[in-house]
Amino acid sequence: MKLNGKSVVVTGASSGMGKAIVERFAKEGANIIAVARRKERLDELAEALKDNGGRVIPFVGDVSKEEIMNEAIDLAVKEFGRLDILVNNAGIMDDMSPIGDVKNEKIEQVFAVNVYGPMYSMRKAVQVFLEQGDGGNIINVASLGAMRTAAGAVYGASKAAIVSLTKNTAYMYMPNGIRCNAIAPGGIVTEISTSMGMPNMNGYNRVKNVMATAPAPGSAEQIASAALFLASDDSSYVNGDVLLVDGGWAAG
Ligand SMILES: NC(=O)c1ccc[n+]([C@@H]2O[C@H](COP(=O)([O-])OP(=O)(O)OC[C@H]3O[C@@H](n4cnc5c(N)ncnc54)[C@H](OP(=O)(O)O)[C@@H]3O)[C@@H](O)[C@H]2O)c1
């Protein structure tokens, strides 16, 4: 088992990639605090994985709140004795608006979940890692949309912020043995489109040209495989990287 006894916090664990990451990590022996807002989903996940490797503890909360992320990481330390790995996966889409149409409410909503949440959790995780004194591992879920236009202005900017935050953290804490990498998925079959609402048609009509070049969508399990690579010692010399998992979309 590649994560035997590791203490992990995974955000956005109630569906899509986060759920697949919890399933894969638990089977590899990890003990996991599974964070999201939908309690029933998290309870079902924990129940399903009960006899299947590590422990999974549901933690219900909004990742955009600093106190929630602090509590989730404190819970990992309390229950599992330490923190080894943080996976910032929770995220929401924008409505595909180009900058000329963007509403303040959308900027605030998307940045709160996609950027502020990871900043709060990374700050807390790094403090715990430094106190423990033996390194640590952070995996952020960015997007192909950080590098090219796959959604609206706000979503792309939020994911570009995550790429920058990933590289900065990798460099700053390199001497402390803390690794920080990101995954940039292409199009993956999940429930993410439910967070989009009604698309802005100016943006949608431009983005659909980019979408037309996409390969068949990938699965959440394929992202979980990439996350397992980054979480395990198989990637021990990988730091500050953005691993593109897009079936070749960006190569076109
Ligand atoms: N699917 C794609 O094609 C694609 C491509 C590139 C990048 N991504 C990124 O991949 C990540 C995972 O998304 P997904 O595709 O797996 O979508 P998903 O199925 O919609 O899952 C999103 C998860 O985030 C959680 N979440 C959303 N807002 C939250 C909040 N305020 N507090 C706590 N949890 C919250 C949701 O749980 P609750 O609703 O229960 O809170 C859910 O578990 C996101 O960061 C997304 O931007 C997705």
PDB file of C-alpha atoms and ligand atoms in Angstrom, residues 12-17 36-38 61-63 89-92 113 141-143 155 159 185-188 190-192, ligand 1:
ATOM      1  CA  GLY A  12     -14.487  18.461  -2.325  1.00  0.00           C
ATOM      2  CA  ALA A  13     -14.846  14.822  -1.301  1.00  0.00           C
ATOM      3  CA  SER A  14     -18.590  14.493  -1.910  1.00  0.00           C
ATOM      4  CA  SER A  15     -18.421  14.021  -5.687  1.00  0.00           C
ATOM      5  CA  GLY A  16     -16.281  13.802  -8.804  1.00  0.00           C
ATOM      6  CA  MET A  17     -12.514  13.832  -8.459  1.00  0.00           C
ATOM      7  CA  ALA A  36     -17.484  19.056   1.633  1.00  0.00           C
ATOM      8  CA  ARG A  37     -20.874  20.629   2.388  1.00  0.00           C
ATOM      9  CA  ARG A  38     -23.173  17.676   1.590  1.00  0.00           C
ATOM     10  CA  GLY A  61     -18.065  22.614   5.973  1.00  0.00           C
ATOM     11  CA  ASP A  62     -17.536  25.375   3.467  1.00  0.00           C
ATOM     12  CA  VAL A  63     -13.905  25.458   2.299  1.00  0.00           C
ATOM     13  CA  ASN A  89      -9.660  19.729  -4.801  1.00  0.00           C
ATOM     14  CA  ALA A  90     -12.954  21.547  -4.049  1.00  0.00           C
ATOM     15  CA  GLY A  91     -13.809  23.991  -6.798  1.00  0.00           C
ATOM     16  CA  ILE A  92     -16.619  25.619  -8.716  1.00  0.00           C
ATOM     17  CA  VAL A 113     -13.901  28.666  -3.092  1.00  0.00           C
ATOM     18  CA  VAL A 141      -6.332  20.762  -8.329  1.00  0.00           C
ATOM     19  CA  ALA A 142      -5.884  23.531 -10.899  1.00  0.00           C
ATOM     20  CA  SER A 143      -7.169  23.217 -14.482  1.00  0.00           C
ATOM     21  CA  TYR A 155     -12.473  30.634 -13.459  1.00  0.00           C
ATOM     22  CA  LYS A 159      -6.888  28.439 -11.481  1.00  0.00           C
ATOM     23  CA  PRO A 185      -7.230  18.265 -15.560  1.00  0.00           C
ATOM     24  CA  GLY A 186      -8.740  18.670 -19.000  1.00  0.00           C
ATOM     25  CA  GLY A 187     -12.397  17.703 -19.486  1.00  0.00           C
ATOM     26  CA  ILE A 188     -13.441  15.159 -16.841  1.00  0.00           C
ATOM     27  CA  THR A 190     -18.063  14.944 -12.912  1.00  0.00           C
ATOM     28  CA  GLU A 191     -20.851  17.132 -11.526  1.00  0.00           C
ATOM     29  CA  ILE A 192     -18.928  20.399 -12.053  1.00  0.00           C
TER      30      ILE A 192
HETATM   31  N1  LIG B   1     -14.544  18.366 -14.274  1.00  0.00           N
HETATM   32  C1  LIG B   1     -13.664  18.998 -15.039  1.00  0.00           C
HETATM   33  O1  LIG B   1     -13.712  18.890 -16.293  1.00  0.00           O
HETATM   34  C2  LIG B   1     -12.564  19.815 -14.424  1.00  0.00           C
HETATM   35  C3  LIG B   1     -11.524  20.245 -15.245  1.00  0.00           C
HETATM   36  C4  LIG B   1     -10.481  20.957 -14.678  1.00  0.00           C
HETATM   37  C5  LIG B   1     -10.455  21.215 -13.316  1.00  0.00           C
HETATM   38  N2  LIG B   1     -11.498  20.794 -12.532  1.00  0.00           N
HETATM   39  C6  LIG B   1     -11.395  21.069 -11.097  1.00  0.00           C
HETATM   40  O2  LIG B   1     -11.481  19.838 -10.401  1.00  0.00           O
HETATM   41  C7  LIG B   1     -11.912  20.063  -9.059  1.00  0.00           C
HETATM   42  C8  LIG B   1     -12.984  19.040  -8.682  1.00  0.00           C
HETATM   43  O3  LIG B   1     -14.140  19.299  -9.441  1.00  0.00           O
HETATM   44  P1  LIG B   1     -15.051  18.147 -10.053  1.00  0.00           P
HETATM   45  O4  LIG B   1     -14.951  18.257 -11.525  1.00  0.00           O
HETATM   46  O5  LIG B   1     -14.791  16.860  -9.390  1.00  0.00           O
HETATM   47  O6  LIG B   1     -16.501  18.753  -9.678  1.00  0.00           O
HETATM   48  P2  LIG B   1     -17.696  18.279  -8.731  1.00  0.00           P
HETATM   49  O7  LIG B   1     -18.102  16.874  -9.036  1.00  0.00           O
HETATM   50  O8  LIG B   1     -18.713  19.357  -8.858  1.00  0.00           O
HETATM   51  O9  LIG B   1     -17.040  18.310  -7.287  1.00  0.00           O
HETATM   52  C9  LIG B   1     -16.758  19.520  -6.636  1.00  0.00           C
HETATM   53  C10 LIG B   1     -16.584  19.248  -5.160  1.00  0.00           C
HETATM   54  O10 LIG B   1     -16.260  20.491  -4.506  1.00  0.00           O
HETATM   55  C11 LIG B   1     -17.107  20.621  -3.388  1.00  0.00           C
HETATM   56  N3  LIG B   1     -17.343  22.029  -3.085  1.00  0.00           N
HETATM   57  C12 LIG B   1     -17.768  23.004  -3.914  1.00  0.00           C
HETATM   58  N4  LIG B   1     -17.898  24.156  -3.249  1.00  0.00           N
HETATM   59  C13 LIG B   1     -17.542  23.907  -1.958  1.00  0.00           C
HETATM   60  C14 LIG B   1     -17.487  24.685  -0.784  1.00  0.00           C
HETATM   61  N5  LIG B   1     -17.784  25.991  -0.779  1.00  0.00           N
HETATM   62  N6  LIG B   1     -17.082  24.075   0.362  1.00  0.00           N
HETATM   63  C15 LIG B   1     -16.773  22.760   0.396  1.00  0.00           C
HETATM   64  N7  LIG B   1     -16.797  21.982  -0.692  1.00  0.00           N
HETATM   65  C16 LIG B   1     -17.200  22.541  -1.857  1.00  0.00           C
HETATM   66  C17 LIG B   1     -18.390  19.888  -3.748  1.00  0.00           C
HETATM   67  O11 LIG B   1     -19.042  19.414  -2.562  1.00  0.00           O
HETATM   68  P3  LIG B   1     -20.347  20.027  -1.870  1.00  0.00           P
HETATM   69  O12 LIG B   1     -21.213  20.587  -2.966  1.00  0.00           O
HETATM   70  O13 LIG B   1     -20.940  18.849  -1.158  1.00  0.00           O
HETATM   71  O14 LIG B   1     -19.824  21.075  -0.949  1.00  0.00           O
HETATM   72  C18 LIG B   1     -17.832  18.688  -4.505  1.00  0.00           C
HETATM   73  O15 LIG B   1     -17.461  17.674  -3.616  1.00  0.00           O
HETATM   74  C19 LIG B   1     -12.363  21.513  -9.024  1.00  0.00           C
HETATM   75  O16 LIG B   1     -11.374  22.300  -8.413  1.00  0.00           O
HETATM   76  C20 LIG B   1     -12.504  21.886 -10.485  1.00  0.00           C
HETATM   77  O17 LIG B   1     -12.341  23.253 -10.712  1.00  0.00           O
HETATM   78  C21 LIG B   1     -12.549  20.111 -13.050  1.00  0.00           C
END
